[in-house]
Short mmCIF file of C-alpha atoms in Angstrom, two decimals:
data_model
loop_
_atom_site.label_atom_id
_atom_site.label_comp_id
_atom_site.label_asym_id
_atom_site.label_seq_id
_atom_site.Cartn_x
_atom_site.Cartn_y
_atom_site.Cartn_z
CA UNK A 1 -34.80 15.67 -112.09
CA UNK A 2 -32.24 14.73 -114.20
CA UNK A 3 -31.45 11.08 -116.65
CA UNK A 4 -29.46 8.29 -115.37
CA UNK A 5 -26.28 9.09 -113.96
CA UNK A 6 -25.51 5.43 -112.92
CA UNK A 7 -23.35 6.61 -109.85
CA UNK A 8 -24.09 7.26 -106.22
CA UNK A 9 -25.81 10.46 -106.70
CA UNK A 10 -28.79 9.01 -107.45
CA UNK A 11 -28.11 6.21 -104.93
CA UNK A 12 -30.18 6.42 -101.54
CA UNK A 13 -29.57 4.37 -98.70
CA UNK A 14 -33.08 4.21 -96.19
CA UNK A 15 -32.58 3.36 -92.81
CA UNK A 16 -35.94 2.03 -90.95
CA UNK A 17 -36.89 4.16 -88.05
CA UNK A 18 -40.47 2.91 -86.78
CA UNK A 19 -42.80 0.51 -88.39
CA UNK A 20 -46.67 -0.25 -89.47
CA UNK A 21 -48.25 -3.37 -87.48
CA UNK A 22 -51.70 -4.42 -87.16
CA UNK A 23 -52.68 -5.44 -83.67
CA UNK A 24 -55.34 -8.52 -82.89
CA UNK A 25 -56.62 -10.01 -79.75
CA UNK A 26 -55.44 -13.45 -79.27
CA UNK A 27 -58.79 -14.83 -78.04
CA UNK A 28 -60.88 -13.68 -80.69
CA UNK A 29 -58.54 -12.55 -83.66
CA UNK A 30 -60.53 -9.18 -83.81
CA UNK A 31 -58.22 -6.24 -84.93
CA UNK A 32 -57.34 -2.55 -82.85
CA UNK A 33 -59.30 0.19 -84.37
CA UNK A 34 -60.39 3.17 -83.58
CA UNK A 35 -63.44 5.42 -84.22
CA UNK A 36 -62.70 8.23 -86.51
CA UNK A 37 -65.46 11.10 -85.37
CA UNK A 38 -65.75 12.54 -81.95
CA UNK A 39 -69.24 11.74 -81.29
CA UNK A 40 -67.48 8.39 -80.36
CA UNK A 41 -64.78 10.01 -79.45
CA UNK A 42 -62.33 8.60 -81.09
CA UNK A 43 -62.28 5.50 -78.58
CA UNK A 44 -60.04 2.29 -79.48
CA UNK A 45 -62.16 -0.96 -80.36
CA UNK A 46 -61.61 -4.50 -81.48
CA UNK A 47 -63.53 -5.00 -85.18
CA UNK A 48 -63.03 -7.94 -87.50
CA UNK A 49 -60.61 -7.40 -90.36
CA UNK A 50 -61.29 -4.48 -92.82
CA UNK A 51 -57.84 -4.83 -94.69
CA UNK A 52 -57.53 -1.02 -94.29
CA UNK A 53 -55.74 1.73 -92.95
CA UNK A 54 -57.86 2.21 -89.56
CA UNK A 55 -56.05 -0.97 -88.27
CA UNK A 56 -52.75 -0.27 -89.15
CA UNK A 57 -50.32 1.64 -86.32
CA UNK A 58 -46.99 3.10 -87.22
CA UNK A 59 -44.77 2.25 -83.95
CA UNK A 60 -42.08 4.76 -83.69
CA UNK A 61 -39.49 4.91 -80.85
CA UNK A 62 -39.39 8.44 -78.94
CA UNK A 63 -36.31 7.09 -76.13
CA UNK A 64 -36.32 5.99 -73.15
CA UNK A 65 -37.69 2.32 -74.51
CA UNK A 66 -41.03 4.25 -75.32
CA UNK A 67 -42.89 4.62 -78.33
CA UNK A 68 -45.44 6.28 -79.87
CA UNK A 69 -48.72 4.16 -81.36
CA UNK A 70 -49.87 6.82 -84.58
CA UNK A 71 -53.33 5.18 -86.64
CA UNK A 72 -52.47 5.13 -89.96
CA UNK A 73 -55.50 6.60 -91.43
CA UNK A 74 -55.57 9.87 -89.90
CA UNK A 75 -52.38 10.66 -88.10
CA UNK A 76 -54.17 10.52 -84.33
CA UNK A 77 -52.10 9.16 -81.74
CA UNK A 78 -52.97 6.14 -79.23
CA UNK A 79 -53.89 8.37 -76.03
CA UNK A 80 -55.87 7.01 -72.52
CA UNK A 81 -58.08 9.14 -70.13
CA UNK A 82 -56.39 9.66 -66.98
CA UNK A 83 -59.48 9.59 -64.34
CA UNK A 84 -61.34 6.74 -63.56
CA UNK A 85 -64.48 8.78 -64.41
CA UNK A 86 -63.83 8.10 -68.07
CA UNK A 87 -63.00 4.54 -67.23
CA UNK A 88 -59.24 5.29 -68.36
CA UNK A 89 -60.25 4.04 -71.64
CA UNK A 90 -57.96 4.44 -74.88
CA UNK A 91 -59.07 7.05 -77.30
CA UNK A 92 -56.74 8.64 -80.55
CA UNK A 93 -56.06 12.22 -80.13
CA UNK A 94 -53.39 14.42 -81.92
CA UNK A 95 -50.63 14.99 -81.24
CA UNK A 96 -49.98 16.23 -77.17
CA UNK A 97 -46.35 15.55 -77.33
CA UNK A 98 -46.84 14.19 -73.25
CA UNK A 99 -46.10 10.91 -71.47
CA UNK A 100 -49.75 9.76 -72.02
CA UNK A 101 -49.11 8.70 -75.74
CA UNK A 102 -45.88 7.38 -74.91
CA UNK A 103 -46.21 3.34 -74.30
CA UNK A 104 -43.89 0.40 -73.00
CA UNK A 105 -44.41 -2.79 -75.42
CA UNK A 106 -43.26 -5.79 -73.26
CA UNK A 107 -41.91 -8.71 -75.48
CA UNK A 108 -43.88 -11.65 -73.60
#
């Protein structure tokens, strides 16, 4: 740390990279959250707003037009089952680095 130099060492510029949304169903205006224990396991649901971290997503681009959905509160990253035996229902997991957190967001 050092006092005020007044020049551009102390001068940062940011550049934006992903962002933090909230998510809400149009019908109902329920919010995306997610369980945060594994005896639910971690499954996404719709709640009414809580005005808190669990429905906030950081959206980050990974290439290819894909991104990466992370939850806020804990780091866990928007995942689905890939059998039909689990219903392919949406769950948070950490990181796996794999096509199966990577989404497509369509602009409709």
């Amino acid at each position: 740390m050092r006092s005020a130099q007044n020049n551009d060492t102390q001068r940062w510029i940011f550049g934006q990279v992903g962002a933090v949304y909230t998510a809400r169903q149009k019908s109902n205006a329920r919010f995306v959250d997610a369980h945060e224990h594994a005896g639910e396991d971690f499954r996404l649901v719709t709640r009414p707003a809580q005005n808190n971290d669990t429905q906030r997503w950081i959206i980050m681009p990974v290439g290819n037009g894909s991104f990466t959905i992370q939850q806020l509160s804990n780091g866990r990253f928007v995942d689905a089952h890939d059998h039909a035996g689990e219903d392919f229902r949406l769950v948070t997991r950490t990181a796996q680095n794999n096509d199966s957190q990577r989404w497509l967001i369509d602009k409709v």
